[in-house]
CSV table of C-alpha atoms and ligand atoms in Angstrom, one decimal:
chain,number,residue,atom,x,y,z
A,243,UNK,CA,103.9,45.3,22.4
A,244,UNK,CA,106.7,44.7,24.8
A,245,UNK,CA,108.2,42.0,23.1
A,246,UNK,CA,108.4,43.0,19.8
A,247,UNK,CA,111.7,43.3,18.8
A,248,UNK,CA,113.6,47.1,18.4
A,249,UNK,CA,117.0,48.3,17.1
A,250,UNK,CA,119.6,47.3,19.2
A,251,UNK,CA,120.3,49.6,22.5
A,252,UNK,CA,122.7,52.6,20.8
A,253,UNK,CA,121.2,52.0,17.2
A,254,UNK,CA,118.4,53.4,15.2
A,255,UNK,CA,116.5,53.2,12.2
A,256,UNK,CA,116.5,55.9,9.5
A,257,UNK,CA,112.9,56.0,8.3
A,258,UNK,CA,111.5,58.7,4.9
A,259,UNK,CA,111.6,62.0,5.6
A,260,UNK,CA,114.1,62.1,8.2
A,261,UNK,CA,116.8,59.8,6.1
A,262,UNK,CA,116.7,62.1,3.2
A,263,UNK,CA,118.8,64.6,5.5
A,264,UNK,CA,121.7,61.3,5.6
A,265,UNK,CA,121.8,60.9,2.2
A,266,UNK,CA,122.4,64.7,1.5
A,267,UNK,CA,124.8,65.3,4.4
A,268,UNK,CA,127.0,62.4,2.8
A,269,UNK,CA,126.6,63.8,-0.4
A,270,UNK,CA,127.4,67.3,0.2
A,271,UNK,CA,130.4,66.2,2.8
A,272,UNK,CA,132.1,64.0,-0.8
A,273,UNK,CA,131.3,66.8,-3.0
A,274,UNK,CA,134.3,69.1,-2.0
A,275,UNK,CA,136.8,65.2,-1.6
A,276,UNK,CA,135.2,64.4,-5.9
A,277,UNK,CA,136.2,67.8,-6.6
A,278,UNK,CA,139.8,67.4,-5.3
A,279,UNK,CA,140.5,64.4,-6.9
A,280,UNK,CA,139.4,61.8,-4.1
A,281,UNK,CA,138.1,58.4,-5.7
A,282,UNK,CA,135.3,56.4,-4.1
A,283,UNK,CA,136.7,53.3,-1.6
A,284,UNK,CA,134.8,50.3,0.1
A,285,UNK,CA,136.3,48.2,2.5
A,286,UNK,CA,134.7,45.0,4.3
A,287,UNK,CA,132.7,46.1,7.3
A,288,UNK,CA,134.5,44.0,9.5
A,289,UNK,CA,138.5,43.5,9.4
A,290,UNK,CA,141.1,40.5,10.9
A,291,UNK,CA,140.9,42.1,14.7
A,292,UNK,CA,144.6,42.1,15.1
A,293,UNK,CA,144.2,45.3,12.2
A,294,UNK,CA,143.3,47.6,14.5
A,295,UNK,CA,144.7,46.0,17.6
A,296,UNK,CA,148.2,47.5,15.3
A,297,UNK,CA,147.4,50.5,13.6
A,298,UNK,CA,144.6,51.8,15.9
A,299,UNK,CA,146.7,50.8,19.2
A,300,UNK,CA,145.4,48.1,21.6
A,301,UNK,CA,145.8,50.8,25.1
A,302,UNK,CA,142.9,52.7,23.2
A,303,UNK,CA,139.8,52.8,24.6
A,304,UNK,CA,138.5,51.7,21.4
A,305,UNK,CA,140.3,48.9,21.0
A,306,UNK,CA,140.3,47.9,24.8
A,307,UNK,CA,136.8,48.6,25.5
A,308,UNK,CA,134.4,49.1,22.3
A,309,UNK,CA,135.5,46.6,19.3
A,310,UNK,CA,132.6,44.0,18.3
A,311,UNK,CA,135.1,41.7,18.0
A,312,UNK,CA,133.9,37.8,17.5
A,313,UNK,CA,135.4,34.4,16.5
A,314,UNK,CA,134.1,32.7,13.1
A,315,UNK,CA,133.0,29.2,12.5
A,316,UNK,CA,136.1,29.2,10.6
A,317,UNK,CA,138.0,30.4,13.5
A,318,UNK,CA,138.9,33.8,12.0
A,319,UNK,CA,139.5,36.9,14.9
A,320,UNK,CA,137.3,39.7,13.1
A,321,UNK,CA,136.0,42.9,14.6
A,322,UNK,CA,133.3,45.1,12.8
A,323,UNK,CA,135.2,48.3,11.8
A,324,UNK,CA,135.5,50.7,15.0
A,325,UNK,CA,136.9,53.3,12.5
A,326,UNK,CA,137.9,53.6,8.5
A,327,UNK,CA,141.6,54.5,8.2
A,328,UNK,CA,143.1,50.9,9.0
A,329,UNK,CA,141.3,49.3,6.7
A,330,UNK,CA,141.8,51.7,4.0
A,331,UNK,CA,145.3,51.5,4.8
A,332,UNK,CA,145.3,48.2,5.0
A,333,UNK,CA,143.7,48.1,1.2
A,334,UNK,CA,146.3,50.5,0.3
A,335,UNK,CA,149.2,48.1,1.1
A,336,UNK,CA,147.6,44.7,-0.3
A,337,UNK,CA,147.0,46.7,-3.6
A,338,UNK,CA,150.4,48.4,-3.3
A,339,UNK,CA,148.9,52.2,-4.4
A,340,UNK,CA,152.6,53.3,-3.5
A,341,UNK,CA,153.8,51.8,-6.6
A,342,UNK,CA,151.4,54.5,-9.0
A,343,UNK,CA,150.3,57.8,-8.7
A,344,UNK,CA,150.9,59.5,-5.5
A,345,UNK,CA,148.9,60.8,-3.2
A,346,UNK,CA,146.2,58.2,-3.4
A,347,UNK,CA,143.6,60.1,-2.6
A,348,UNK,CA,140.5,58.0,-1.3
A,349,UNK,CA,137.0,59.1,0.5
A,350,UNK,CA,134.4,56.5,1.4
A,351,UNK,CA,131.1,56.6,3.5
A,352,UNK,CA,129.8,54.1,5.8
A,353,UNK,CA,128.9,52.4,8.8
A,354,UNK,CA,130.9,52.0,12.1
A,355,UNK,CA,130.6,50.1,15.1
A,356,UNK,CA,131.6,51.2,18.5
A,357,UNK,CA,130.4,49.6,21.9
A,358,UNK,CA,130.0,53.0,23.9
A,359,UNK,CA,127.6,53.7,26.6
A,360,UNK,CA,124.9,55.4,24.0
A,361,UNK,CA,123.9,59.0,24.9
A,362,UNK,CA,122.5,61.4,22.3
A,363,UNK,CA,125.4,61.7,19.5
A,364,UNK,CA,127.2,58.6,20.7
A,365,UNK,CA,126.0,55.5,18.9
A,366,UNK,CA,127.1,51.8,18.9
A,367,UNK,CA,126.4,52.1,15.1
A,368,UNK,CA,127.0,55.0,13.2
A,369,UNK,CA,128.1,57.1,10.1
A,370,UNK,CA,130.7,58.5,8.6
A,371,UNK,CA,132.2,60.3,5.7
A,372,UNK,CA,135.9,60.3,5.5
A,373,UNK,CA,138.7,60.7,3.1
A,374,UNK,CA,142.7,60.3,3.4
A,375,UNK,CA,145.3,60.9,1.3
A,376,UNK,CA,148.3,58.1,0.9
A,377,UNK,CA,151.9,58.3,0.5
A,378,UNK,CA,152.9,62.1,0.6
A,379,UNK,CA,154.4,63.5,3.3
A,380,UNK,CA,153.7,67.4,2.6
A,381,UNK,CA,151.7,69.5,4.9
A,382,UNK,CA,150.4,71.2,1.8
A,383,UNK,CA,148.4,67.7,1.6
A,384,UNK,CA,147.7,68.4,5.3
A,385,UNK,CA,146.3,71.8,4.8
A,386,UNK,CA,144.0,70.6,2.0
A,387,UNK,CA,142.5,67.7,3.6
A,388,UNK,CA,141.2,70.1,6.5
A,389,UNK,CA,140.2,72.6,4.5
A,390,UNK,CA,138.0,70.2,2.3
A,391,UNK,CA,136.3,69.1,5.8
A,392,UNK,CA,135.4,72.9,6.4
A,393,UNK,CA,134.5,73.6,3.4
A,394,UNK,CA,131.8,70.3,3.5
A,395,UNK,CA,130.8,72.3,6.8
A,396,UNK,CA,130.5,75.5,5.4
A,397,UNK,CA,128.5,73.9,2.6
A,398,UNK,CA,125.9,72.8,5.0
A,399,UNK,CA,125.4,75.8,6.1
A,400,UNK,CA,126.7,75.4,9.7
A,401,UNK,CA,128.2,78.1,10.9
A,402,UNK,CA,129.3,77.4,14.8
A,403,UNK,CA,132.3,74.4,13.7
A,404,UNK,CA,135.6,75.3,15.5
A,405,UNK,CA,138.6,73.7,13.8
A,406,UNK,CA,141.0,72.8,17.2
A,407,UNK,CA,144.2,72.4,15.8
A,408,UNK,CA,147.4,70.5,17.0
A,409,UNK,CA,150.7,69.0,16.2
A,410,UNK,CA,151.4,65.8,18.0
A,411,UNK,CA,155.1,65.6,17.0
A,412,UNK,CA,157.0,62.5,15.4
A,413,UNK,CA,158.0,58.8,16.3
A,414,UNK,CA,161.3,61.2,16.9
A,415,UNK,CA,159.9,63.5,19.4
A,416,UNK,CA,156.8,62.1,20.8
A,417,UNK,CA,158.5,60.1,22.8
A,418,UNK,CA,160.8,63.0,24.6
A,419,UNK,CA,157.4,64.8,25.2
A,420,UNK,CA,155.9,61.2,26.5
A,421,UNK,CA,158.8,60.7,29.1
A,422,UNK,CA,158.0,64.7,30.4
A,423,UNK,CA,154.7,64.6,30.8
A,424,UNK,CA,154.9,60.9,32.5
A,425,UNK,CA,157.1,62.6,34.7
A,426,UNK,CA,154.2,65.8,35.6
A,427,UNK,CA,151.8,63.3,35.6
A,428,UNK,CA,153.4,60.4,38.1
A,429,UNK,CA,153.2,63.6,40.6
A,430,UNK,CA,149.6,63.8,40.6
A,431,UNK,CA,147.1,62.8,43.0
A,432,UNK,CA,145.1,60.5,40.4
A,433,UNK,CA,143.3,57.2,40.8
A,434,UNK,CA,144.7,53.8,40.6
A,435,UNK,CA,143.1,53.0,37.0
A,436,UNK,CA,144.4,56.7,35.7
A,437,UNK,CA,147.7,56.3,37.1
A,438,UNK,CA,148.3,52.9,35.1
A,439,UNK,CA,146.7,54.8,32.4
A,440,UNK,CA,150.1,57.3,32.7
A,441,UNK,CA,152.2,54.4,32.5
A,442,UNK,CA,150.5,53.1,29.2
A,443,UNK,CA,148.9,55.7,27.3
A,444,UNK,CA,149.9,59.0,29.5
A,445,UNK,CA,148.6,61.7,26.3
A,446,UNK,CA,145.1,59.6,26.8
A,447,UNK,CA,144.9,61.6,30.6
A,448,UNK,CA,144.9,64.7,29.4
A,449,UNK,CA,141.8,64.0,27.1
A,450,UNK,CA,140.1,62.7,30.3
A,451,UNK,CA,136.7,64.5,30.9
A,452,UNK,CA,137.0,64.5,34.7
A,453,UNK,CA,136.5,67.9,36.0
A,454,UNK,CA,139.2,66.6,39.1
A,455,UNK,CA,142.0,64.9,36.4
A,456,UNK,CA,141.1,68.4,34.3
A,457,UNK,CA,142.2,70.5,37.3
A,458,UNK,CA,145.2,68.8,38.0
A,459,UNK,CA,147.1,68.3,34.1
A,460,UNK,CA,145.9,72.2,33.4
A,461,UNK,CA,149.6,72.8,33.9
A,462,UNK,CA,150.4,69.6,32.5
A,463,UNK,CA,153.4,70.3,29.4
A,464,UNK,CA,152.1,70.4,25.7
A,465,UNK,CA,154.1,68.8,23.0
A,466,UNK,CA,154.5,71.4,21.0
A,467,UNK,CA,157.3,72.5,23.6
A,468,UNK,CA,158.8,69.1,22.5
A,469,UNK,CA,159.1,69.3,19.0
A,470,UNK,CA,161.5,68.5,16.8
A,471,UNK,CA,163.3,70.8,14.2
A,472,UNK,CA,161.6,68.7,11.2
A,473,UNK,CA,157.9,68.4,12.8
A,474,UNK,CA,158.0,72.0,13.8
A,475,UNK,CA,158.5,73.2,10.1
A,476,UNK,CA,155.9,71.2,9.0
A,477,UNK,CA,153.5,72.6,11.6
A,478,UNK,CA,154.3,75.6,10.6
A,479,UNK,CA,153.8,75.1,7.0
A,480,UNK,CA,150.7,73.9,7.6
A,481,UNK,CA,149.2,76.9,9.3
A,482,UNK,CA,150.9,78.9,6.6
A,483,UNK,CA,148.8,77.0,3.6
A,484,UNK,CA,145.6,77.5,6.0
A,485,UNK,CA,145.6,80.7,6.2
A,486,UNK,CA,146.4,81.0,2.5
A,487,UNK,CA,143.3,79.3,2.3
A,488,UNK,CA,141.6,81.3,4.6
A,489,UNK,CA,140.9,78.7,6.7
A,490,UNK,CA,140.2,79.8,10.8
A,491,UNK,CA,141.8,77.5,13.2
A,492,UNK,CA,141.8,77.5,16.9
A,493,UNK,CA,145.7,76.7,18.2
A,494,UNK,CA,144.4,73.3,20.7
A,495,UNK,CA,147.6,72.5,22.1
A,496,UNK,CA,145.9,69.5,24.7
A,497,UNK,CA,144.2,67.9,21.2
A,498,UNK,CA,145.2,64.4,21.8
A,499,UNK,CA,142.6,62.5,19.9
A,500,UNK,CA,141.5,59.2,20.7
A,501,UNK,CA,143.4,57.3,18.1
A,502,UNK,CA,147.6,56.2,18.2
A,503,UNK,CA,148.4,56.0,15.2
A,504,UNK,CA,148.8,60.1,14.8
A,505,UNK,CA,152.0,61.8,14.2
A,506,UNK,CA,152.3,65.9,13.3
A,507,UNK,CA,148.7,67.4,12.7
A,508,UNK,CA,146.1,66.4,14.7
A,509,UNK,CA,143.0,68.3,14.5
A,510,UNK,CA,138.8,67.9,15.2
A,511,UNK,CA,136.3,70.0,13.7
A,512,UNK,CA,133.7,71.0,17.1
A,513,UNK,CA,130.7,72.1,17.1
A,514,UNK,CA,129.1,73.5,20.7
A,515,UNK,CA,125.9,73.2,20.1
A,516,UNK,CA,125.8,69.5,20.9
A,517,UNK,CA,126.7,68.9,24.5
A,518,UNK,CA,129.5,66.2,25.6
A,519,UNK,CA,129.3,64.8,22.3
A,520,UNK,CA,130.6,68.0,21.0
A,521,UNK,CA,133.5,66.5,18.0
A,522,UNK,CA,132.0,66.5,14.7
A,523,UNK,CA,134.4,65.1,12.8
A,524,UNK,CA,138.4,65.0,13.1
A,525,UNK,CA,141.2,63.3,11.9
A,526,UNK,CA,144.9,63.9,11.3
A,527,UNK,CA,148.6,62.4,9.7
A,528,UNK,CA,149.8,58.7,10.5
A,529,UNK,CA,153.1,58.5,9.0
A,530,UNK,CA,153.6,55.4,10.8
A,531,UNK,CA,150.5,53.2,10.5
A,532,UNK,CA,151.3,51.5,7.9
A,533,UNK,CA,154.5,50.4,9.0
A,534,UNK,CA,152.5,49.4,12.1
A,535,UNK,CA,150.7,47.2,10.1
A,536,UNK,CA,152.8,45.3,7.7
A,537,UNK,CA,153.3,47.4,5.0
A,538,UNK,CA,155.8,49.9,3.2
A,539,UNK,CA,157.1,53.6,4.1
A,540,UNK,CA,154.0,55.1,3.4
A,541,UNK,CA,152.7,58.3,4.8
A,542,UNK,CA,149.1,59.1,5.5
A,543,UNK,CA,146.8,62.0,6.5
A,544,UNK,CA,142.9,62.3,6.6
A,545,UNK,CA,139.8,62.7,8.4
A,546,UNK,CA,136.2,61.7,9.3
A,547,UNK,CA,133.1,63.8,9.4
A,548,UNK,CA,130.6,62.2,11.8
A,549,UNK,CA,127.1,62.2,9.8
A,550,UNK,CA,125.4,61.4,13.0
A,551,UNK,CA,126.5,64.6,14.8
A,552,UNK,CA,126.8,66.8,11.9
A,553,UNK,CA,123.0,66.2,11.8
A,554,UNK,CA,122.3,67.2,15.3
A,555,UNK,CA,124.5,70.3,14.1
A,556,UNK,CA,122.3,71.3,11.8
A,557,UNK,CA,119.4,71.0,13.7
A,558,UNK,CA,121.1,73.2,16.7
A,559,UNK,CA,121.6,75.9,14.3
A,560,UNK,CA,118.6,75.7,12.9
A,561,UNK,CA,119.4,75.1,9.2
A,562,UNK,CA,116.3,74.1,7.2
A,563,UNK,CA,117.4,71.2,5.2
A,564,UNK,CA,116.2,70.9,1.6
A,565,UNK,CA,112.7,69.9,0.8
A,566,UNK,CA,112.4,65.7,0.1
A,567,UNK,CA,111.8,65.1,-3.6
A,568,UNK,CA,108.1,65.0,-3.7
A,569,UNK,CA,105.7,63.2,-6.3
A,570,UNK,CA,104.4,65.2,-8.8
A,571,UNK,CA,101.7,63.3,-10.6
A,572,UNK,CA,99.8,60.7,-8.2
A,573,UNK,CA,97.7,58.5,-10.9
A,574,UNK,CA,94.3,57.3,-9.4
A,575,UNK,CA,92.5,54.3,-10.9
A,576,UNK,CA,89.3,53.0,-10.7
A,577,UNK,CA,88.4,49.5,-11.4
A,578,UNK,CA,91.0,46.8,-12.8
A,579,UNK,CA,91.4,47.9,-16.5
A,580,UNK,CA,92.1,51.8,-15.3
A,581,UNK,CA,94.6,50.1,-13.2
A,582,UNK,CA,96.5,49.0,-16.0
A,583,UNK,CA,96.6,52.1,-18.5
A,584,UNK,CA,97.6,54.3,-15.3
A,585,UNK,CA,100.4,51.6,-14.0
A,586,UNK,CA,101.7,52.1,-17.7
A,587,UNK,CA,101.4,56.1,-17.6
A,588,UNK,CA,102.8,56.0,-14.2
A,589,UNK,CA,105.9,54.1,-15.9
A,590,UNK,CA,105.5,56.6,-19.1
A,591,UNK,CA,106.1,59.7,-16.8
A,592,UNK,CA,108.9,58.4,-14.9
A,593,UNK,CA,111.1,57.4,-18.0
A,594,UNK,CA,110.3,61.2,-18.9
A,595,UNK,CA,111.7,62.6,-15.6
A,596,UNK,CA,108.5,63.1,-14.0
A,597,UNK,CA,108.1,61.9,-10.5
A,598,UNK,CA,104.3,59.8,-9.9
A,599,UNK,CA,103.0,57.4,-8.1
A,600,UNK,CA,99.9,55.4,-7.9
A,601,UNK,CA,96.8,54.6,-6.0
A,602,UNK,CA,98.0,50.6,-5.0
A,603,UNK,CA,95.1,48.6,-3.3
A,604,UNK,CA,91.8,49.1,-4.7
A,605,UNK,CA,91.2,52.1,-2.3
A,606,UNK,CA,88.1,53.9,-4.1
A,607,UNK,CA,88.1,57.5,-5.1
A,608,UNK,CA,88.0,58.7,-1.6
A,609,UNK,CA,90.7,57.1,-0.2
A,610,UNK,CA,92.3,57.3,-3.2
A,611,UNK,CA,92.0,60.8,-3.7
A,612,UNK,CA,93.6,61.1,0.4
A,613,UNK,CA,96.6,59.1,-0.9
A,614,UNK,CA,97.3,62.1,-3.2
A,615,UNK,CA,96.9,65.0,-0.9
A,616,UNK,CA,99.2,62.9,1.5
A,617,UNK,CA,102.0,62.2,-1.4
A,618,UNK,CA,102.5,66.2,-1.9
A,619,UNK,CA,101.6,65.8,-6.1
A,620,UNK,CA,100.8,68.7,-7.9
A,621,UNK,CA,98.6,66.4,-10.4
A,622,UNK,CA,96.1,63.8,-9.8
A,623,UNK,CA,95.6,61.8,-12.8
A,624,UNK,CA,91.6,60.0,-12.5
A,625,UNK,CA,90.4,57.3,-14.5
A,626,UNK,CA,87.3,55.5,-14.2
A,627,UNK,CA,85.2,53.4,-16.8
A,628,UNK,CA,83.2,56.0,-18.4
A,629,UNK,CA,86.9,57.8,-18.9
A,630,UNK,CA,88.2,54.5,-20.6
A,631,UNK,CA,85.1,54.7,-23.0
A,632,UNK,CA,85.6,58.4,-23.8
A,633,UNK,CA,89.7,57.6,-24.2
A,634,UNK,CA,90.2,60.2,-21.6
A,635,UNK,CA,91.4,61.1,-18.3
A,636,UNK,CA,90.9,63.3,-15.4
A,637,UNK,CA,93.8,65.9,-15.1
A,638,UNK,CA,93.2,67.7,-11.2
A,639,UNK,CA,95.0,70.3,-10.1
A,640,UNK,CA,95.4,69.4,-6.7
A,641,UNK,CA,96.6,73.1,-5.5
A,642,UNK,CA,93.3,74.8,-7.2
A,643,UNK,CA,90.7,72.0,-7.3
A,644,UNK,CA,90.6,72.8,-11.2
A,645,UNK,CA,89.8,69.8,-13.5
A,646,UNK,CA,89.8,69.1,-17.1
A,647,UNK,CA,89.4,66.5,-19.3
A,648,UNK,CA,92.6,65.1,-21.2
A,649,UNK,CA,92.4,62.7,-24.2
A,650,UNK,CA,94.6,59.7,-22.7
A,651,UNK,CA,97.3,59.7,-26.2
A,652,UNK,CA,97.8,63.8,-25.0
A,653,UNK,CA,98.2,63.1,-21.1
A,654,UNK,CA,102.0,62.8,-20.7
A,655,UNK,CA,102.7,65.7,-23.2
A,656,UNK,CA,100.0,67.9,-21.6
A,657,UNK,CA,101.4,66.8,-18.1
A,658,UNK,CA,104.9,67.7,-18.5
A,659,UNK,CA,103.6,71.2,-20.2
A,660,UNK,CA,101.2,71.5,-16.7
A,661,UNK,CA,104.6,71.2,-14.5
A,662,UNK,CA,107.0,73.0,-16.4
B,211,LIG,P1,137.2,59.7,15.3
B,211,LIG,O1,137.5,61.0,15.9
B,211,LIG,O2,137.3,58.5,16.2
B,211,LIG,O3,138.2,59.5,14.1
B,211,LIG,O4,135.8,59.7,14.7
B,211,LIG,C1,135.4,60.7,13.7
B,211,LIG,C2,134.0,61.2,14.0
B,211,LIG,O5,133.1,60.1,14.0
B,211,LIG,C3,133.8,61.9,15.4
B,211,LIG,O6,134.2,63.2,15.4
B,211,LIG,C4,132.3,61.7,15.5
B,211,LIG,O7,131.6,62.8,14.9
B,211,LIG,C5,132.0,60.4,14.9
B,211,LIG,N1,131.9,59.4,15.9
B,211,LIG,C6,132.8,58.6,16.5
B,211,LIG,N2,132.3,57.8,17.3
B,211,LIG,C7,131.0,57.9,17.3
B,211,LIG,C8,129.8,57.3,18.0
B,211,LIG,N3,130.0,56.4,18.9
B,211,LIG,N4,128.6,57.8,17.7
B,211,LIG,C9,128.4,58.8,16.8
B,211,LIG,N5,129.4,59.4,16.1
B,211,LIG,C10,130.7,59.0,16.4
B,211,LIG,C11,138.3,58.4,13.3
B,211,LIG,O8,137.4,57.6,13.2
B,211,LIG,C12,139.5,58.5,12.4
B,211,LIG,N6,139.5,57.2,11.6
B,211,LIG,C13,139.5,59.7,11.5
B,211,LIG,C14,140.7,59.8,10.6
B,211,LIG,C15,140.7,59.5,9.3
B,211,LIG,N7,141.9,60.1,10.9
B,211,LIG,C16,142.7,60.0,9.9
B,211,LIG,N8,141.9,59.6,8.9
């Protein structure tokens, strides 16, 4: 058994019933992003790496330490996408969406690559929903792209998220606030790879887990003491539209987020039930990413829901997800010529809405009959040779064991009546 191969180390497969819950957590995270307006995007799974080496910022730790990043045969740089919003960006500018209707407001689904030490909720491959909105700077845009992640949240049923909330400042400001807290941090007693860390990336230190860096920056400035007139009234303005919305927020002023290209709101949607792996989804505005990148003017704000941890979420509160779709009508024949009439009802039934299955590989009754307690129908559907002579079928009810027969020209009719 040991060699056989297995999903890569941080990966795993999604096998019936357990996928089920993937497909309706995506679902029911785009349902509030279709209602809004959002329109469906797909971008290649991997990118030129320079992308994101510009617009996600190469001091990163993504960038530095956790791109799949390869050379083709043709000599192209790529990198399987670490995250969404450069490439949609990206896709923005080559199909200039500035020039029509503003905001573009895009969600999309899908897989991402990050080479992290796996530990449950942290994946080398995993999924995401997200959604930003292009080319509007107005924090009413702000307000309603976080609310639409609580509300996919609160559709779940999940009730312990915490929505940490924070205004990183501007390409004005930030870099006042960098220069103070360089200053607070260069007096520290920190290790030699942290304090090159405060040379490069210093707002990166104060998201470092270490209960000894923790201790020291707890006095460490925040930026919102550094903010400009302009990102100020913005901040406020968003907080004023949440709470119109009646969305609850938790005022994080240490929310740095892993990414650079944030400016203004930042803000990560928590959930505690989950252990170090705690962020469920997050996001924020980059006004300046595409700029970064190559392109226009062209402001940006958005988010990502994590479907990975959301899931874990939902099983730390407990909420029952909804029942698979199960097979109604499971259609057992018996012998080559009942396999034919009941591969064409089976067909029949379906085109009517009807959900069936059949009895493949000459099983005989009893291990046919097994194959349709196991499937969950409501109906088993028996034919054998005296049936075909008779023109009839077997119609069981597999809940009460009662049988009758059904003439075989009546059997979808008296079906559908039976599960109605
Ligand atoms: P992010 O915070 O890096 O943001 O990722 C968003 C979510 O993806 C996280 O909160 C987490 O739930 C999930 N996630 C990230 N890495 C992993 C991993 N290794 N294993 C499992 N789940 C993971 C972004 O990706 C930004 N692009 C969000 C955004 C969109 N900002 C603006 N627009």
């Amino acid at each position: 058994m040991s060699d056989l191969f297995r999903a890569p180390k941080g990966t795993f497969d999604l096998l019936p019933p357990d996928s089920e819950l993937w497909l309706y957590v995506r679902e029911v995270m785009a349902a509030p992003l279709r209602r809004a307006g959002y329109g469906y995007v797909e971008t290649p799974i991997f990118e030129e790496t320079a992308l994101f080496e510009r617009g996600v910022g190469e001091s990163t730790d993504v960038v530095s330490k956790e791109m799949y990043s390869f050379v083709t045969r043709g000599d192209d740089h790529v990198t399987l996408r670490p995250e969404g919003t450069a490439g949609v960006v990206r896709a923005a500018v080559q199909h200039r969406l500035y020039a029509g209707q503003l905001p573009a407001k895009l969600w999309y689904s899908g897989s991402f690559f990050r080479y992290e030490r796996p530990q449950a909720g942290r994946y080398r491959h995993f999924s995401q929903v997200g959604a930003e909105a292009i080319g509007v700077d107005d924090p009413a845009l702000d307000a309603e792209v976080v609310a639409l992640g609580a509300q996919a949240y609160a559709d779940l049923g999940l009730t312990q998220v915490r929505l940490l909330l924070n205004s990183l400042g501007d390409r004005e400001c930030r870099p006042v606030y960098r220069e103070r807290l360089q200053e607070f941090l260069r007096g520290l007693d920190l290790d030699a790879e942290t304090r090159r860390r405060v040379e490069v990336n210093p707002l990166r230190v104060l998201d470092d887990k270490r209960a000894e860096v923790q201790k020291q920056v707890a006095d460490a400035p925040v930026v919102g003491d550094s903010l400009c007139d302009d990102c100020r009234a913005h901040y406020d303005a968003v907080r004023t539209h949440l709470t119109d919305l009646g969305v609850v927020w938790e005022e994080a002023p240490r929310l740095v987020r892993g990414l650079d290209y944030y400016t203004r709101t930042t803000f990560e949607f928590q959930h505690d039930g989950l252990g170090a792996q705690s962020a469920v989804g997050g996001g924020g505005r980059y006004d300046g990413l595409s700029e970064d990148i190559g392109g226009p003017a062209m402001p940006g704000v958005g988010w990502a829901l994590g479907v990975d941890r959301t899931i874990l979420a939902l099983r730390a509160e407990e909420v029952a997800p909804p029942a698979p779709p199960r097979c109604d009508v499971y259609a057992v024949p018996l012998g080559a010529e009942a396999k034919r009439r009941l591969l064409q009802l089976v067909d029949a039934l379906r085109r009517e809405g009807v959900s069936a299955d059949l009895a493949f590989g000459d099983r005989g009754l009893k291990g046919a009959m097994k194959g349709a307690d196991r499937s969950g129908a409501r109906l088993a559907v028996v034919l054998g040779e005296r049936d075909l002579e008779a023109g009839e079928a077997q119609l069981k009810d597999l809940g009460s064991g009662e049988q009758v027969a059904v003439p075989l020209e009546e059997i979808v009719t008296v079906i559908k009546e039976k599960l109605s």
